Short mmCIF file of C-alpha atoms in Angstrom, two decimals:
data_model
loop_
_atom_site.label_atom_id
_atom_site.label_comp_id
_atom_site.label_asym_id
_atom_site.label_seq_id
_atom_site.Cartn_x
_atom_site.Cartn_y
_atom_site.Cartn_z
CA UNK S 539 13.02 -0.27 12.28
CA UNK S 540 9.72 -2.09 12.12
CA UNK S 541 6.84 0.17 13.18
CA UNK S 542 6.13 0.04 16.89
CA UNK S 543 8.49 -2.85 17.45
CA UNK S 544 11.64 -3.69 19.35
CA UNK S 545 14.85 -4.67 17.55
CA UNK S 546 14.22 -8.13 16.13
CA UNK S 547 16.23 -10.75 14.25
CA UNK S 548 15.91 -10.33 10.51
CA UNK S 549 16.16 -13.90 9.24
CA UNK S 550 13.82 -16.89 9.54
CA UNK S 551 13.96 -18.40 13.07
CA UNK S 552 16.25 -21.44 13.23
CA UNK S 553 13.94 -22.85 15.88
CA UNK S 554 11.30 -23.31 13.18
CA UNK S 555 13.62 -25.02 10.68
CA UNK S 556 13.11 -28.77 10.25
CA UNK S 557 15.84 -29.60 7.71
CA UNK S 558 19.07 -31.16 9.00
CA UNK S 559 21.73 -28.86 10.42
CA UNK S 560 24.33 -29.77 7.77
CA UNK S 561 22.39 -28.06 4.96
CA UNK S 562 20.98 -25.25 7.06
CA UNK S 563 24.43 -24.21 8.28
CA UNK S 564 25.32 -23.15 4.74
CA UNK S 565 22.39 -20.72 4.74
CA UNK S 566 22.74 -19.30 8.24
CA UNK S 567 23.30 -15.56 8.39
CA UNK S 568 26.31 -15.06 10.66
CA UNK S 569 25.07 -11.58 11.61
CA UNK S 570 21.58 -12.29 12.97
CA UNK S 571 22.40 -16.04 13.42
CA UNK S 572 19.07 -17.05 11.82
CA UNK S 573 18.28 -18.67 8.47
CA UNK S 574 18.76 -16.05 5.74
CA UNK S 575 15.72 -14.24 4.35
CA UNK S 576 14.54 -16.19 1.30
CA UNK S 577 13.46 -13.17 -0.76
CA UNK S 578 16.18 -10.84 0.56
CA UNK S 579 19.35 -12.93 0.50
CA UNK S 580 22.75 -11.37 -0.26
CA UNK S 581 25.66 -13.32 -1.76
CA UNK S 582 29.23 -12.05 -1.42
CA UNK S 583 32.12 -12.66 -3.79
CA UNK S 584 33.74 -14.87 -1.13
CA UNK S 585 30.73 -17.19 -1.43
CA UNK S 586 28.85 -16.46 1.81
CA UNK S 587 25.20 -15.55 2.26
CA UNK S 588 23.50 -13.07 4.58
CA UNK S 589 20.16 -11.37 4.98
CA UNK S 590 20.43 -8.31 2.73
CA UNK S 591 19.35 -5.95 5.49
CA UNK S 592 21.79 -7.52 7.98
CA UNK S 593 24.72 -7.10 5.61
CA UNK S 594 23.69 -3.56 4.69
CA UNK S 595 23.66 -2.57 8.36
CA UNK S 596 26.96 -4.37 8.93
CA UNK S 597 28.61 -2.46 6.10
CA UNK S 598 27.07 0.83 7.22
CA UNK S 599 28.44 0.35 10.74
CA UNK S 600 31.85 -0.54 9.35
CA UNK S 601 31.86 2.71 7.37
CA UNK S 602 31.10 4.82 10.44
CA UNK S 603 33.25 2.96 12.96
CA UNK S 604 35.86 5.29 14.49
CA UNK S 605 38.62 2.65 14.47
CA UNK S 606 37.91 1.84 10.82
CA UNK S 607 38.16 5.52 9.90
CA UNK S 608 41.38 5.93 11.88
CA UNK S 609 42.97 2.90 10.24
CA UNK S 610 41.78 4.06 6.81
CA UNK S 611 43.26 7.52 7.41
CA UNK S 612 46.64 5.97 8.29
CA UNK S 613 46.57 3.74 5.22
CA UNK S 614 45.05 6.32 2.88
CA UNK S 615 42.14 4.02 2.02
CA UNK S 616 38.35 4.24 1.98
CA UNK S 617 36.88 2.71 5.19
CA UNK S 618 33.85 1.46 3.26
CA UNK S 619 36.09 -0.57 0.97
CA UNK S 620 37.76 -1.98 4.07
CA UNK S 621 34.57 -3.75 5.19
CA UNK S 622 35.23 -7.38 6.09
CA UNK S 623 33.03 -10.42 5.58
CA UNK S 624 31.56 -11.46 8.95
CA UNK S 625 32.21 -15.12 8.08
CA UNK S 626 35.71 -15.28 6.61
CA UNK S 627 37.05 -11.72 7.14
CA UNK S 628 37.69 -11.25 3.43
CA UNK S 629 37.32 -7.74 2.06
CA UNK S 630 33.93 -6.97 0.52
CA UNK S 631 32.57 -4.00 -1.40
CA UNK S 632 28.98 -3.02 -2.11
CA UNK S 633 29.34 -3.56 -5.84
CA UNK S 634 30.44 -7.17 -5.27
CA UNK S 635 27.36 -8.13 -3.25
CA UNK S 636 24.52 -9.62 -5.30
CA UNK S 637 21.12 -11.24 -4.83
CA UNK S 638 21.54 -14.99 -4.26
CA UNK S 639 18.80 -15.70 -6.80
CA UNK S 640 20.94 -14.10 -9.51
CA UNK S 641 24.39 -15.02 -8.21
CA UNK S 642 23.65 -18.71 -7.64
CA UNK S 643 20.21 -19.87 -8.84
CA UNK S 644 20.87 -23.46 -7.73
CA UNK S 645 21.76 -22.40 -4.17
CA UNK S 646 18.67 -20.17 -4.08
CA UNK S 647 16.46 -23.10 -5.10
CA UNK S 648 18.04 -25.28 -2.39
CA UNK S 649 17.35 -22.54 0.15
CA UNK S 650 13.73 -22.40 -0.94
CA UNK S 651 13.36 -26.14 -0.33
CA UNK S 652 14.52 -26.02 3.27
CA UNK S 653 11.72 -27.55 5.35
CA UNK S 654 10.20 -25.30 8.00
CA UNK S 655 7.11 -25.04 10.16
CA UNK S 656 4.79 -22.06 10.47
CA UNK S 657 6.69 -19.32 12.33
CA UNK S 658 3.51 -18.41 14.23
CA UNK S 659 2.90 -21.92 15.57
CA UNK S 660 3.95 -20.89 19.07
CA UNK S 661 0.99 -18.55 19.44
CA UNK S 662 -1.48 -19.95 16.92
CA UNK S 663 -0.73 -23.71 17.08
CA UNK S 664 -0.77 -23.75 13.29
CA UNK S 665 0.40 -27.22 12.22
CA UNK S 666 1.57 -26.29 8.71
CA UNK S 667 4.93 -27.56 7.47
CA UNK S 668 6.49 -26.98 4.09
CA UNK S 669 9.18 -25.30 1.98
CA UNK S 670 10.72 -22.00 3.06
CA UNK S 671 9.68 -20.60 -0.32
CA UNK S 672 6.02 -21.23 0.58
CA UNK S 673 5.94 -19.50 3.97
CA UNK S 674 4.68 -16.12 2.76
CA UNK S 675 1.88 -17.62 0.67
CA UNK S 676 0.90 -19.87 3.58
CA UNK S 677 0.68 -17.00 6.08
CA UNK S 678 -1.69 -15.06 3.85
CA UNK S 679 -3.85 -18.07 2.90
CA UNK S 680 -6.82 -18.60 5.22
CA UNK S 681 -7.27 -22.14 3.91
CA UNK S 682 -3.90 -23.33 5.22
CA UNK S 683 -3.13 -20.87 8.00
CA UNK S 684 -5.13 -20.03 11.07
CA UNK S 685 -7.87 -22.64 10.68
CA UNK S 686 -6.07 -25.03 12.99
CA UNK S 687 -5.43 -22.27 15.52
CA UNK S 688 -8.84 -22.94 17.02
CA UNK S 689 -7.28 -26.05 18.49
CA UNK S 690 -5.94 -23.79 21.20
CA UNK S 691 -9.41 -23.35 22.60
CA UNK S 692 -10.69 -26.90 22.15
CA UNK S 693 -10.06 -27.58 25.80
CA UNK S 694 -11.72 -24.44 27.21
CA UNK S 695 -13.21 -25.35 30.56
CA UNK S 696 -11.39 -28.70 30.64
CA UNK S 697 -9.76 -30.01 33.78
CA UNK S 698 -7.42 -33.00 33.89
CA UNK S 699 -8.34 -33.96 30.34
CA UNK S 700 -12.11 -33.94 30.89
CA UNK S 701 -14.12 -31.62 28.61
CA UNK S 702 -16.98 -29.57 29.97
CA UNK S 703 -20.00 -28.54 27.88
CA UNK S 704 -19.34 -25.36 25.89
CA UNK S 705 -21.95 -22.66 25.53
CA UNK S 706 -22.43 -20.42 22.52
CA UNK S 707 -20.80 -17.51 24.37
CA UNK S 708 -17.77 -19.68 25.20
CA UNK S 709 -17.46 -20.63 21.53
CA UNK S 710 -17.66 -16.95 20.52
CA UNK S 711 -15.07 -15.93 23.11
CA UNK S 712 -12.74 -18.71 21.98
CA UNK S 713 -13.08 -17.64 18.34
CA UNK S 714 -12.34 -14.03 19.28
CA UNK S 715 -9.24 -14.96 21.27
CA UNK S 716 -8.01 -17.20 18.47
CA UNK S 717 -8.53 -14.46 15.88
CA UNK S 718 -6.76 -11.90 18.04
CA UNK S 719 -3.75 -14.19 18.52
CA UNK S 720 -3.63 -14.98 14.83
CA UNK S 721 -3.81 -11.30 13.85
CA UNK S 722 -1.06 -10.37 16.29
CA UNK S 723 1.14 -13.21 15.04
CA UNK S 724 0.65 -12.00 11.45
CA UNK S 725 1.57 -8.47 12.52
CA UNK S 726 4.78 -9.75 14.12
CA UNK S 727 5.66 -11.57 10.90
CA UNK S 728 4.94 -8.36 9.02
CA UNK S 729 7.27 -6.52 11.38
CA UNK S 730 9.99 -9.08 10.67
CA UNK S 731 9.60 -8.52 6.92
CA UNK S 732 9.57 -4.75 7.45
CA UNK S 733 12.78 -5.05 9.48
CA UNK S 734 14.32 -7.01 6.59
CA UNK S 735 13.13 -4.29 4.20
CA UNK S 736 10.91 -6.78 2.40
CA UNK S 737 8.15 -4.17 2.33
CA UNK S 738 5.87 -5.83 -0.22
CA UNK S 739 5.71 -9.00 1.86
CA UNK S 740 5.18 -6.90 4.99
CA UNK S 741 2.21 -5.24 3.29
CA UNK S 742 0.69 -8.65 2.51
CA UNK S 743 1.06 -9.78 6.11
CA UNK S 744 -0.30 -6.54 7.58
CA UNK S 745 -3.25 -6.81 5.18
CA UNK S 746 -3.98 -10.30 6.46
CA UNK S 747 -3.68 -9.08 10.05
CA UNK S 748 -6.21 -6.33 9.31
CA UNK S 749 -8.63 -8.81 7.75
CA UNK S 750 -8.38 -11.30 10.62
CA UNK S 751 -8.67 -8.58 13.28
CA UNK S 752 -11.71 -6.99 11.64
CA UNK S 753 -13.46 -10.34 11.47
CA UNK S 754 -12.67 -11.40 15.03
CA UNK S 755 -12.42 -8.11 16.96
CA UNK S 756 -14.61 -5.75 14.95
CA UNK S 757 -13.96 -2.85 12.60
CA UNK S 758 -13.27 -0.29 15.33
CA UNK S 759 -10.95 -2.26 17.63
CA UNK S 760 -7.68 -0.42 18.52
CA UNK S 761 -5.63 -3.31 17.14
CA UNK S 762 -7.14 -2.71 13.71
CA UNK S 763 -5.93 0.90 13.84
CA UNK S 764 -2.45 -0.31 14.78
CA UNK S 765 -2.32 -2.73 11.86
CA UNK S 766 -3.47 -0.02 9.45
CA UNK S 767 -0.73 2.21 10.85
CA UNK S 768 1.91 -0.45 10.30
CA UNK S 769 0.76 -1.04 6.75
CA UNK S 770 0.83 2.70 6.10
CA UNK S 771 4.50 2.72 7.09
CA UNK S 772 5.24 -0.04 4.60
CA UNK S 773 3.28 1.78 1.85
CA UNK S 774 5.36 4.87 2.55
CA UNK S 775 8.61 2.94 2.08
CA UNK S 776 7.57 1.66 -1.36
CA UNK S 777 6.40 5.12 -2.46
CA UNK S 778 2.70 4.24 -2.51
CA UNK S 779 1.62 7.60 -1.12
CA UNK S 780 -2.09 7.32 -1.94
CA UNK S 781 -2.34 3.96 -0.16
CA UNK S 782 -0.36 5.34 2.79
CA UNK S 783 -2.76 8.27 3.13
CA UNK S 784 -5.78 5.95 2.96
CA UNK S 785 -4.44 3.64 5.65
CA UNK S 786 -3.46 6.53 7.93
CA UNK S 787 -6.97 7.95 7.63
CA UNK S 788 -8.50 4.56 8.37
CA UNK S 789 -6.32 4.26 11.47
CA UNK S 790 -7.26 7.77 12.61
CA UNK S 791 -10.95 7.14 12.01
CA UNK S 792 -10.64 4.44 14.67
CA UNK S 793 -8.12 6.13 16.95
CA UNK S 794 -7.57 9.89 16.66
CA UNK S 795 -4.67 9.65 19.16
CA UNK S 796 -2.57 7.43 16.86
CA UNK S 797 0.50 9.71 16.74
CA UNK S 798 2.45 7.72 14.16
CA UNK S 799 -0.53 7.69 11.82
CA UNK S 800 -0.68 11.49 12.06
CA UNK S 801 3.05 11.78 11.33
CA UNK S 802 2.97 9.36 8.39
CA UNK S 803 -0.11 11.05 6.99
CA UNK S 804 1.55 14.46 7.09
CA UNK S 805 4.69 13.06 5.45
CA UNK S 806 2.73 11.30 2.70
CA UNK S 807 0.63 14.40 2.01
CA UNK S 808 3.75 16.59 1.84
CA UNK S 809 5.39 14.17 -0.57
CA UNK S 810 2.17 14.28 -2.58
CA UNK S 811 2.37 18.10 -2.60
CA UNK S 812 -0.91 18.28 -0.67
CA UNK S 813 0.34 21.01 1.64
CA UNK S 814 -3.19 22.10 2.59
CA UNK S 815 -4.05 18.62 3.82
CA UNK S 816 -0.73 18.22 5.61
CA UNK S 817 -1.19 21.54 7.39
CA UNK S 818 -3.76 20.07 9.76
CA UNK S 819 -2.61 16.48 9.66
CA UNK S 820 -5.36 15.15 7.42
CA UNK S 821 -7.22 13.17 10.08
CA UNK S 822 -10.27 11.12 9.26
CA UNK S 823 -12.08 12.08 6.04
CA UNK S 824 -14.25 15.15 6.53
CA UNK S 825 -12.96 15.79 10.03
CA UNK S 826 -10.40 18.19 11.44
CA UNK S 827 -8.99 17.54 14.91
CA UNK S 828 -9.93 20.10 17.52
#
């Protein structure tokens, strides 16, 4: 599960899809009911597509379901092989599920060209629109994402459409609020990628959240520690132990009570065979917790 998050849908929100329903329906994951993940799209031998993480969880649940095991025992079959496609109920096996990009390059290109709007527009008012394949690069590009978010504060102090003079402090407060909203929106997108096990993309989004938060909230704001902690979790999943340790220590340098950062730091140090460092949790460089 995404670090510090509730259970969330894994695909791209249908509410942010602009392309006509006829085409989008072909690329809707019937498990999470959203548009399938562009970089993590599974294709079954019966010709249906799902978010890879959605289908993996579906198959895992099918393999542990009591009724499935009971039926398999009666029939003398493997319950995992008895997994059914959520769309057409055809039998599917793990070795017959492939990446859409490899199984059907044309379909994958069509998916990438589905028109969408920025998934953070609800909180940031970002006006970007473009191909699904460009969403990740847009979210991490300051030139196209976030700059229009300041529109949210253009009417600070306005009543009934009339603008009031804005002071320097009002401008600074507006910029801080905008940056905080943008950083949080990027974190949520990172959580969605983490949930979909697209860890490299999650790392990019958490990195952008850190950058935006540091610029708008300051280097020692608690949110910055949280974003470092989230990125550390993603580093851990891709086996980047050194980077995980660094991010955990950065989080703890800001907030020594960050429990998950302590736990991830200990795990990363143990996996790195740094038992001495793991013995006291690592903490911020040069400091041992009392």
